[in-house]
Each structure stands twice: as structure tokens, then as C-alpha cells.
mmCIF file of C-alpha atoms in Angstrom:
data_model
loop_
_atom_site.group_PDB
_atom_site.id
_atom_site.type_symbol
_atom_site.label_atom_id
_atom_site.label_comp_id
_atom_site.label_asym_id
_atom_site.label_seq_id
_atom_site.Cartn_x
_atom_site.Cartn_y
_atom_site.Cartn_z
ATOM 1 C CA UNK A 1165 0.017 -0.035 -0.001
ATOM 2 C CA UNK A 1166 1.328 3.394 -0.918
ATOM 3 C CA UNK A 1167 2.287 5.959 1.712
ATOM 4 C CA UNK A 1168 0.442 9.140 0.796
ATOM 5 C CA UNK A 1169 1.345 12.682 1.797
ATOM 6 C CA UNK A 1170 -1.759 14.978 1.812
ATOM 7 C CA UNK A 1171 -1.147 18.582 0.879
ATOM 8 C CA UNK A 1172 -3.545 21.542 0.944
ATOM 9 C CA UNK A 1173 -3.384 25.333 0.957
ATOM 10 C CA UNK A 1174 -4.171 27.709 3.759
ATOM 11 C CA UNK A 1175 -7.724 28.493 2.531
ATOM 12 C CA UNK A 1176 -8.621 25.016 3.918
ATOM 13 C CA UNK A 1177 -9.647 25.027 7.551
ATOM 14 C CA UNK A 1178 -7.590 22.513 9.539
ATOM 15 C CA UNK A 1179 -9.347 21.303 12.635
ATOM 16 C CA UNK A 1180 -7.519 19.508 15.453
ATOM 17 C CA UNK A 1181 -7.799 16.127 13.761
ATOM 18 C CA UNK A 1182 -6.035 17.353 10.630
ATOM 19 C CA UNK A 1183 -3.488 19.481 12.514
ATOM 20 C CA UNK A 1184 -2.434 16.405 14.438
ATOM 21 C CA UNK A 1185 -2.254 14.192 11.343
ATOM 22 C CA UNK A 1186 1.516 13.760 10.597
ATOM 23 C CA UNK A 1187 0.796 13.108 6.898
ATOM 24 C CA UNK A 1188 -1.097 16.466 6.328
ATOM 25 C CA UNK A 1189 0.925 19.500 5.027
ATOM 26 C CA UNK A 1190 -0.474 23.008 4.486
ATOM 27 C CA UNK A 1191 1.109 25.466 2.083
ATOM 28 C CA UNK A 1192 0.368 29.179 3.035
ATOM 29 C CA UNK A 1193 -1.022 31.742 0.635
ATOM 30 C CA UNK A 1194 0.297 35.288 0.762
ATOM 31 C CA UNK A 1195 -1.682 38.340 1.841
ATOM 32 C CA UNK A 1196 -0.401 41.787 0.742
ATOM 33 C CA UNK A 1197 -1.534 44.880 2.768
ATOM 34 C CA UNK A 1198 -0.051 48.220 1.789
ATOM 35 C CA UNK A 1199 2.945 46.480 0.122
ATOM 36 C CA UNK A 1200 3.658 44.338 3.216
ATOM 37 C CA UNK A 1201 3.530 40.620 2.635
ATOM 38 C CA UNK A 1202 2.151 38.234 5.216
ATOM 39 C CA UNK A 1203 2.022 34.466 5.106
ATOM 40 C CA UNK A 1204 -1.577 33.337 5.829
ATOM 41 C CA UNK A 1205 -1.886 31.562 9.171
ATOM 42 C CA UNK A 1206 1.752 32.213 10.061
ATOM 43 C CA UNK A 1207 2.226 35.976 10.120
ATOM 44 C CA UNK A 1208 -1.520 36.985 10.350
ATOM 45 C CA UNK A 1209 -4.644 35.571 11.956
ATOM 46 C CA UNK A 1210 -8.067 36.337 10.562
ATOM 47 C CA UNK A 1211 -8.798 38.632 13.512
ATOM 48 C CA UNK A 1212 -5.578 40.638 12.866
ATOM 49 C CA UNK A 1213 -6.412 40.863 9.171
ATOM 50 C CA UNK A 1214 -9.833 42.378 9.728
ATOM 51 C CA UNK A 1215 -8.324 45.038 12.041
ATOM 52 C CA UNK A 1216 -5.706 45.907 9.451
ATOM 53 C CA UNK A 1217 -8.305 46.065 6.661
ATOM 54 C CA UNK A 1218 -9.904 48.968 8.412
ATOM 55 C CA UNK A 1219 -6.739 51.045 7.958
ATOM 56 C CA UNK A 1220 -5.259 49.948 4.569
ATOM 57 C CA UNK A 1221 -4.664 52.662 2.051
ATOM 58 C CA UNK A 1222 -4.423 50.489 -1.088
ATOM 59 C CA UNK A 1223 -6.637 47.599 -2.152
ATOM 60 C CA UNK A 1224 -5.471 44.431 -0.319
ATOM 61 C CA UNK A 1225 -4.297 41.498 -2.478
ATOM 62 C CA UNK A 1226 -3.687 37.796 -2.068
ATOM 63 C CA UNK A 1227 -1.445 35.558 -4.073
ATOM 64 C CA UNK A 1228 -0.978 31.837 -4.522
ATOM 65 C CA UNK A 1229 2.062 29.991 -3.161
ATOM 66 C CA UNK A 1230 4.927 30.214 -5.641
ATOM 67 C CA UNK A 1231 5.983 27.130 -7.656
ATOM 68 C CA UNK A 1232 9.204 26.995 -5.633
ATOM 69 C CA UNK A 1233 7.410 26.561 -2.325
ATOM 70 C CA UNK A 1234 5.551 23.517 -3.731
ATOM 71 C CA UNK A 1235 8.812 22.144 -5.207
ATOM 72 C CA UNK A 1236 10.652 22.441 -1.928
ATOM 73 C CA UNK A 1237 7.812 20.676 -0.083
ATOM 74 C CA UNK A 1238 7.498 17.922 -2.704
ATOM 75 C CA UNK A 1239 11.256 17.285 -2.740
ATOM 76 C CA UNK A 1240 11.164 16.946 1.030
ATOM 77 C CA UNK A 1241 8.247 14.513 0.857
ATOM 78 C CA UNK A 1242 10.056 12.329 -1.709
ATOM 79 C CA UNK A 1243 12.231 10.927 1.147
ATOM 80 C CA UNK A 1244 9.340 9.636 3.173
ATOM 81 C CA UNK A 1245 6.295 9.059 0.831
ATOM 82 C CA UNK A 1246 5.348 7.188 -2.295
ATOM 83 C CA UNK A 1247 2.913 9.731 -3.576
ATOM 84 C CA UNK A 1248 1.545 13.266 -2.941
ATOM 85 C CA UNK A 1249 -2.174 13.988 -3.130
ATOM 86 C CA UNK A 1250 -2.740 17.802 -3.202
ATOM 87 C CA UNK A 1251 -6.295 18.982 -2.610
ATOM 88 C CA UNK A 1252 -6.347 22.694 -3.486
ATOM 89 C CA UNK A 1253 -8.532 25.781 -3.823
ATOM 90 C CA UNK A 1254 -10.539 26.166 -7.074
ATOM 91 C CA UNK A 1255 -8.338 26.968 -10.064
ATOM 92 C CA UNK A 1256 -10.915 29.636 -11.083
ATOM 93 C CA UNK A 1257 -10.261 31.515 -7.807
ATOM 94 C CA UNK A 1258 -6.515 31.124 -7.479
ATOM 95 C CA UNK A 1259 -3.441 30.030 -9.422
ATOM 96 C CA UNK A 1260 -2.474 27.552 -6.585
ATOM 97 C CA UNK A 1261 -3.424 24.473 -8.709
ATOM 98 C CA UNK A 1262 -1.179 25.735 -11.550
ATOM 99 C CA UNK A 1263 1.743 26.165 -9.060
ATOM 100 C CA UNK A 1264 1.346 22.669 -7.860
ATOM 101 C CA UNK A 1265 1.107 21.170 -11.388
ATOM 102 C CA UNK A 1266 4.294 23.028 -12.439
ATOM 103 C CA UNK A 1267 6.155 21.910 -9.278
ATOM 104 C CA UNK A 1268 5.076 18.306 -9.884
ATOM 105 C CA UNK A 1269 6.814 18.280 -13.234
ATOM 106 C CA UNK A 1270 10.169 19.083 -11.583
ATOM 107 C CA UNK A 1271 10.181 16.441 -8.841
ATOM 108 C CA UNK A 1272 10.700 12.650 -8.724
ATOM 109 C CA UNK A 1273 7.660 11.775 -6.566
ATOM 110 C CA UNK A 1274 4.241 11.312 -8.270
ATOM 111 C CA UNK A 1275 1.884 14.156 -7.487
ATOM 112 C CA UNK A 1276 -1.897 14.188 -7.957
ATOM 113 C CA UNK A 1277 -3.062 17.818 -7.986
ATOM 114 C CA UNK A 1278 -6.834 17.792 -7.304
ATOM 115 C CA UNK A 1279 -8.786 20.975 -8.161
ATOM 116 C CA UNK A 1280 -11.424 21.100 -5.436
ATOM 117 C CA UNK A 1281 -13.446 23.817 -7.335
ATOM 118 C CA UNK A 1282 -14.199 25.141 -3.812
ATOM 119 C CA UNK A 1283 -12.485 26.641 -0.760
ATOM 120 C CA UNK A 1284 -12.573 26.802 3.053
ATOM 121 C CA UNK A 1285 -14.376 23.973 4.926
ATOM 122 C CA UNK A 1286 -15.904 22.273 1.890
ATOM 123 C CA UNK A 1287 -12.295 21.913 0.696
ATOM 124 C CA UNK A 1288 -11.368 20.463 4.070
ATOM 125 C CA UNK A 1289 -14.213 17.948 3.834
ATOM 126 C CA UNK A 1290 -12.814 16.622 0.554
ATOM 127 C CA UNK A 1291 -9.348 16.288 2.110
ATOM 128 C CA UNK A 1292 -10.776 14.364 5.074
ATOM 129 C CA UNK A 1293 -12.795 12.094 2.766
ATOM 130 C CA UNK A 1294 -9.624 11.354 0.738
ATOM 131 C CA UNK A 1295 -7.708 10.416 3.885
ATOM 132 C CA UNK A 1296 -10.589 8.255 5.085
ATOM 133 C CA UNK A 1297 -10.860 6.405 1.732
ATOM 134 C CA UNK A 1298 -7.072 5.779 1.783
ATOM 135 C CA UNK A 1299 -7.304 4.400 5.332
ATOM 136 C CA UNK A 1300 -10.008 2.013 4.102
ATOM 137 C CA UNK A 1301 -7.600 0.743 1.414
ATOM 138 C CA UNK A 1302 -9.044 2.520 -1.644
ATOM 139 C CA UNK A 1303 -6.637 2.940 -4.586
ATOM 140 C CA UNK A 1304 -5.557 6.427 -5.630
ATOM 141 C CA UNK A 1305 -7.688 6.148 -8.762
ATOM 142 C CA UNK A 1306 -10.811 5.291 -6.691
ATOM 143 C CA UNK A 1307 -10.078 8.105 -4.209
ATOM 144 C CA UNK A 1308 -9.803 10.618 -7.051
ATOM 145 C CA UNK A 1309 -12.923 9.345 -8.748
ATOM 146 C CA UNK A 1310 -15.002 9.539 -5.497
ATOM 147 C CA UNK A 1311 -13.715 12.958 -4.612
ATOM 148 C CA UNK A 1312 -14.713 14.217 -8.111
ATOM 149 C CA UNK A 1313 -18.248 12.895 -7.531
ATOM 150 C CA UNK A 1314 -18.552 14.698 -4.172
ATOM 151 C CA UNK A 1315 -16.988 17.845 -5.503
ATOM 152 C CA UNK A 1316 -19.344 18.055 -8.511
ATOM 153 C CA UNK A 1317 -22.364 17.718 -6.172
ATOM 154 C CA UNK A 1318 -21.435 20.656 -3.989
ATOM 155 C CA UNK A 1319 -23.689 23.646 -3.499
ATOM 156 C CA UNK A 1320 -22.433 26.787 -1.746
ATOM 157 C CA UNK A 1321 -24.377 30.046 -1.160
ATOM 158 C CA UNK A 1322 -22.889 33.074 0.557
ATOM 159 C CA UNK A 1323 -23.986 36.580 1.608
ATOM 160 C CA UNK A 1324 -20.881 38.714 1.050
ATOM 161 C CA UNK A 1325 -20.092 40.778 4.151
ATOM 162 C CA UNK A 1326 -18.426 43.715 2.317
ATOM 163 C CA UNK A 1327 -19.173 44.484 -1.317
ATOM 164 C CA UNK A 1328 -16.576 47.204 -1.327
ATOM 165 C CA UNK A 1329 -13.848 44.750 -0.446
ATOM 166 C CA UNK A 1330 -15.032 42.343 -3.099
ATOM 167 C CA UNK A 1331 -15.031 45.244 -5.649
ATOM 168 C CA UNK A 1332 -11.590 46.565 -4.505
ATOM 169 C CA UNK A 1333 -9.985 43.172 -4.781
ATOM 170 C CA UNK A 1334 -11.218 42.825 -8.351
ATOM 171 C CA UNK A 1335 -13.755 40.054 -7.717
ATOM 172 C CA UNK A 1336 -16.862 42.235 -8.456
ATOM 173 C CA UNK A 1337 -17.472 44.745 -11.315
ATOM 174 C CA UNK A 1338 -18.042 48.481 -10.659
ATOM 175 C CA UNK A 1339 -21.626 48.202 -11.881
ATOM 176 C CA UNK A 1340 -22.524 45.352 -9.443
ATOM 177 C CA UNK A 1341 -20.862 47.212 -6.600
ATOM 178 C CA UNK A 1342 -22.716 50.473 -7.421
ATOM 179 C CA UNK A 1343 -26.069 48.724 -7.647
ATOM 180 C CA UNK A 1344 -25.460 46.854 -4.361
ATOM 181 C CA UNK A 1345 -24.361 49.947 -2.504
ATOM 182 C CA UNK A 1346 -26.865 52.468 -3.840
ATOM 183 C CA UNK A 1347 -29.952 50.242 -3.801
ATOM 184 C CA UNK A 1348 -29.069 48.198 -0.756
ATOM 185 C CA UNK A 1349 -29.261 44.998 -2.876
ATOM 186 C CA UNK A 1350 -27.825 41.936 -1.263
ATOM 187 C CA UNK A 1351 -26.403 39.594 -3.844
ATOM 188 C CA UNK A 1352 -26.337 35.869 -2.974
ATOM 189 C CA UNK A 1353 -23.096 34.540 -4.365
ATOM 190 C CA UNK A 1354 -22.954 30.866 -5.405
ATOM 191 C CA UNK A 1355 -19.874 28.841 -6.392
ATOM 192 C CA UNK A 1356 -20.611 26.991 -9.603
ATOM 193 C CA UNK A 1357 -18.077 24.792 -11.343
ATOM 194 C CA UNK A 1358 -15.399 26.502 -9.263
ATOM 195 C CA UNK A 1359 -16.290 30.118 -10.109
ATOM 196 C CA UNK A 1360 -18.218 32.867 -8.349
ATOM 197 C CA UNK A 1361 -21.705 33.524 -9.668
ATOM 198 C CA UNK A 1362 -24.402 36.012 -8.606
ATOM 199 C CA UNK A 1363 -27.207 33.561 -7.937
ATOM 200 C CA UNK A 1364 -29.848 36.152 -6.944
ATOM 201 C CA UNK A 1365 -30.254 39.722 -5.788
ATOM 202 C CA UNK A 1366 -32.527 40.492 -2.850
ATOM 203 C CA UNK A 1367 -33.368 43.623 -0.757
ATOM 204 C CA UNK A 1368 -32.418 42.589 2.764
ATOM 205 C CA UNK A 1369 -30.224 40.262 4.881
ATOM 206 C CA UNK A 1370 -33.332 38.460 6.038
ATOM 207 C CA UNK A 1371 -34.606 37.835 2.513
ATOM 208 C CA UNK A 1372 -31.177 36.577 1.456
ATOM 209 C CA UNK A 1373 -30.947 34.266 4.449
ATOM 210 C CA UNK A 1374 -34.459 32.905 3.778
ATOM 211 C CA UNK A 1375 -33.533 32.367 0.099
ATOM 212 C CA UNK A 1376 -30.426 30.389 1.117
ATOM 213 C CA UNK A 1377 -32.424 28.271 3.531
ATOM 214 C CA UNK A 1378 -34.868 27.556 0.768
ATOM 215 C CA UNK A 1379 -32.079 26.282 -1.526
ATOM 216 C CA UNK A 1380 -31.091 23.850 1.230
ATOM 217 C CA UNK A 1381 -34.714 22.698 1.650
ATOM 218 C CA UNK A 1382 -34.966 21.913 -2.068
ATOM 219 C CA UNK A 1383 -31.719 19.914 -2.058
ATOM 220 C CA UNK A 1384 -32.635 18.127 1.189
ATOM 221 C CA UNK A 1385 -35.963 17.015 -0.207
ATOM 222 C CA UNK A 1386 -34.266 15.750 -3.374
ATOM 223 C CA UNK A 1387 -31.048 14.220 -2.043
ATOM 224 C CA UNK A 1388 -31.367 13.841 1.732
ATOM 225 C CA UNK A 1389 -28.464 16.144 2.750
ATOM 226 C CA UNK A 1390 -26.634 14.751 5.815
ATOM 227 C CA UNK A 1391 -24.085 17.458 6.680
ATOM 228 C CA UNK A 1392 -24.011 21.278 6.165
ATOM 229 C CA UNK A 1393 -21.143 23.674 6.745
ATOM 230 C CA UNK A 1394 -21.974 27.193 7.980
ATOM 231 C CA UNK A 1395 -19.171 29.467 6.726
ATOM 232 C CA UNK A 1396 -18.553 32.798 8.460
ATOM 233 C CA UNK A 1397 -16.095 35.649 8.492
ATOM 234 C CA UNK A 1398 -15.251 36.845 11.921
ATOM 235 C CA UNK A 1399 -18.530 36.742 13.815
ATOM 236 C CA UNK A 1400 -19.212 33.314 15.132
ATOM 237 C CA UNK A 1401 -22.302 34.555 16.956
ATOM 238 C CA UNK A 1402 -23.962 35.106 13.572
ATOM 239 C CA UNK A 1403 -23.094 31.561 12.508
ATOM 240 C CA UNK A 1404 -24.493 30.259 15.854
ATOM 241 C CA UNK A 1405 -27.776 32.063 15.230
ATOM 242 C CA UNK A 1406 -28.044 30.503 11.778
ATOM 243 C CA UNK A 1407 -27.202 27.135 13.203
ATOM 244 C CA UNK A 1408 -29.930 27.222 15.837
ATOM 245 C CA UNK A 1409 -32.497 28.308 13.197
ATOM 246 C CA UNK A 1410 -31.362 25.643 10.728
ATOM 247 C CA UNK A 1411 -31.363 22.886 13.363
ATOM 248 C CA UNK A 1412 -34.995 23.790 14.152
ATOM 249 C CA UNK A 1413 -35.941 23.480 10.470
ATOM 250 C CA UNK A 1414 -33.767 20.456 9.605
ATOM 251 C CA UNK A 1415 -33.414 18.283 12.696
ATOM 252 C CA UNK A 1416 -31.913 15.393 10.718
ATOM 253 C CA UNK A 1417 -28.937 17.346 9.329
ATOM 254 C CA UNK A 1418 -25.617 17.795 11.134
ATOM 255 C CA UNK A 1419 -24.396 21.428 11.084
ATOM 256 C CA UNK A 1420 -20.768 22.510 11.505
ATOM 257 C CA UNK A 1421 -19.676 26.177 11.891
ATOM 258 C CA UNK A 1422 -16.376 27.002 10.154
ATOM 259 C CA UNK A 1423 -14.426 30.296 9.691
ATOM 260 C CA UNK A 1424 -13.560 31.212 6.160
ATOM 261 C CA UNK A 1425 -10.078 32.312 7.121
ATOM 262 C CA UNK A 1426 -7.899 35.316 6.301
ATOM 263 C CA UNK A 1427 -7.266 34.883 2.599
ATOM 264 C CA UNK A 1428 -11.011 34.592 1.714
ATOM 265 C CA UNK A 1429 -11.731 37.313 4.279
ATOM 266 C CA UNK A 1430 -9.632 39.790 2.255
ATOM 267 C CA UNK A 1431 -12.109 39.519 -0.580
ATOM 268 C CA UNK A 1432 -15.367 38.834 1.222
ATOM 269 C CA UNK A 1433 -15.229 40.826 4.508
ATOM 270 C CA UNK A 1434 -15.784 40.009 8.149
ATOM 271 C CA UNK A 1435 -19.569 39.871 8.010
ATOM 272 C CA UNK A 1436 -19.708 37.196 5.294
ATOM 273 C CA UNK A 1437 -21.933 34.208 6.081
ATOM 274 C CA UNK A 1438 -23.280 31.342 4.062
ATOM 275 C CA UNK A 1439 -23.778 27.543 3.859
ATOM 276 C CA UNK A 1440 -22.355 24.740 1.846
ATOM 277 C CA UNK A 1441 -23.138 21.009 1.410
ATOM 278 C CA UNK A 1442 -22.639 18.039 -0.860
ATOM 279 C CA UNK A 1443 -25.525 16.166 -2.425
ATOM 280 C CA UNK A 1444 -23.624 13.002 -3.292
ATOM 281 C CA UNK A 1445 -23.299 10.070 -0.928
ATOM 282 C CA UNK A 1446 -20.047 8.321 -1.556
#
């Protein structure tokens, strides 16, 4: 049986189980605030980021880990592992997948670079599933195939906490930003095939929340959803409020609250909140 090193990037939320897993490695993204570079999770926590965002003079930026960082890690892993399985942020939202693919061509260990087409905890859930399948003795081909099925069944809907940040970071057009700001329109952002999409525009937070809950209801009736991730920026109390409401409506579903982290926070803002789930049972 092959010994697998599991690699992910810092947009994935690592819980205690993953942090304590000796075969899991996390490559940090870079956050640039007023020309100062910070390594995500090492030089800057999400809380520190949101404080700094209130004072920045230039639009904040994020960048993928360089090819060299992946190469260095993969060369180190060659000594101990038979294969690297990298589960990474959507290639439509970051160049991280491309960095890994390039690095893989320059090292001697086989590397599978898996485009999760997602980010934050839904990305983490794919990583966990891959590790679980490997522990059950699944081949690498079967693991990849099953993760693709789960990935392609994902639904994610988010209320962006700060349209200005999304606009300044280049993820939203000026027209969309103007409409949202002037008319108090709340866009519901979905992630579809790895990219951001404006699913719907509503007039209040409550209407947006109700709409998102409705999307879950439709999927649950069709597929029998078992687990839902509540994704939030900085304010866990908002996620807790959603969780108690959702548990009242869907008593059979398990809900987990997960912070979106600093890199996503740069673009989305501290008041961001949404939910994500997978419809496939694998």
C-alpha cells in the first residue's frame, strides 16, 4: 500500500484532527496589505487581518504560493512518501493548482493535483474524505474518482459581508458594486463549477438568508442532505444564530460552523456568512 502525503493550501480550515495528522501538510497563501507581505496563518490571523483592513490605504491583495514553495515541499516529501495528493482551492479563484502542477513536473515523486473547485471547509471535507478512503484501502484512482463525484455535487451560497472589499479586490464589477451599495441590494453569491456567480439579488439580509435556507430545503428534499457547513467571516455569533435556526428546520442534518479564514476574508469581509453542502453520498 502506498504511503500518501496529503497537501492543501491555507484556505482550507484545519481542525485538530487534521493538525495532528503527521501526513497532512499545508502550504500558506500570501496576503499583501499596503505592500507588506504576510504568510496566511503564520504571520497573520483572521482577527488581525480584519483590524488591518480598516486602515489599509491601497486595495489588499492575495497571491498563490509560488511554484518554488511547492517544489521544496514535494522534494522533502520524496524521502518519506510514495505519492503526494494535493487537494487545493478552485483553479478559477486562485493560481494555486497551476503552481502545484508546475512543481510536480520538476520532482521525482508522483503528485496528484486535485482541483477542489471550492474553498474553506468544503475543501477540508474533501481532504478528510480522501484520507478516510485511503485508510479504508481505496486505490488512488478510486479516491480521485469519488472525490470528483462529491466535488461536483457541492452547493455553496454566501452573503458577502463587504461588497466594497469584493470590488476593490477585483472580484466584483463596478456596476454590481454600485447597484449593491446604492440600492441596498444583497447579492447571494454561489460557487458553480469553481467560479463565483451572482445567484440572486434581494433587498435585505433576512430575505437573502431565507432564500439560502430555501435552496437547502430543495436539495434536502431531493437528495437527503446529511451534513451542512456554515461558513462565516469573523462573527461566530452570527453563525451560531443561523445554526440554531437551521437545526430547528432540519433536525436530521448535522451542522458545523467554520471560519472562512484570512485569505477569503480579504475579498469577502468579516460579516460574510453562508452555507455549503454536498448532495452525493459516496
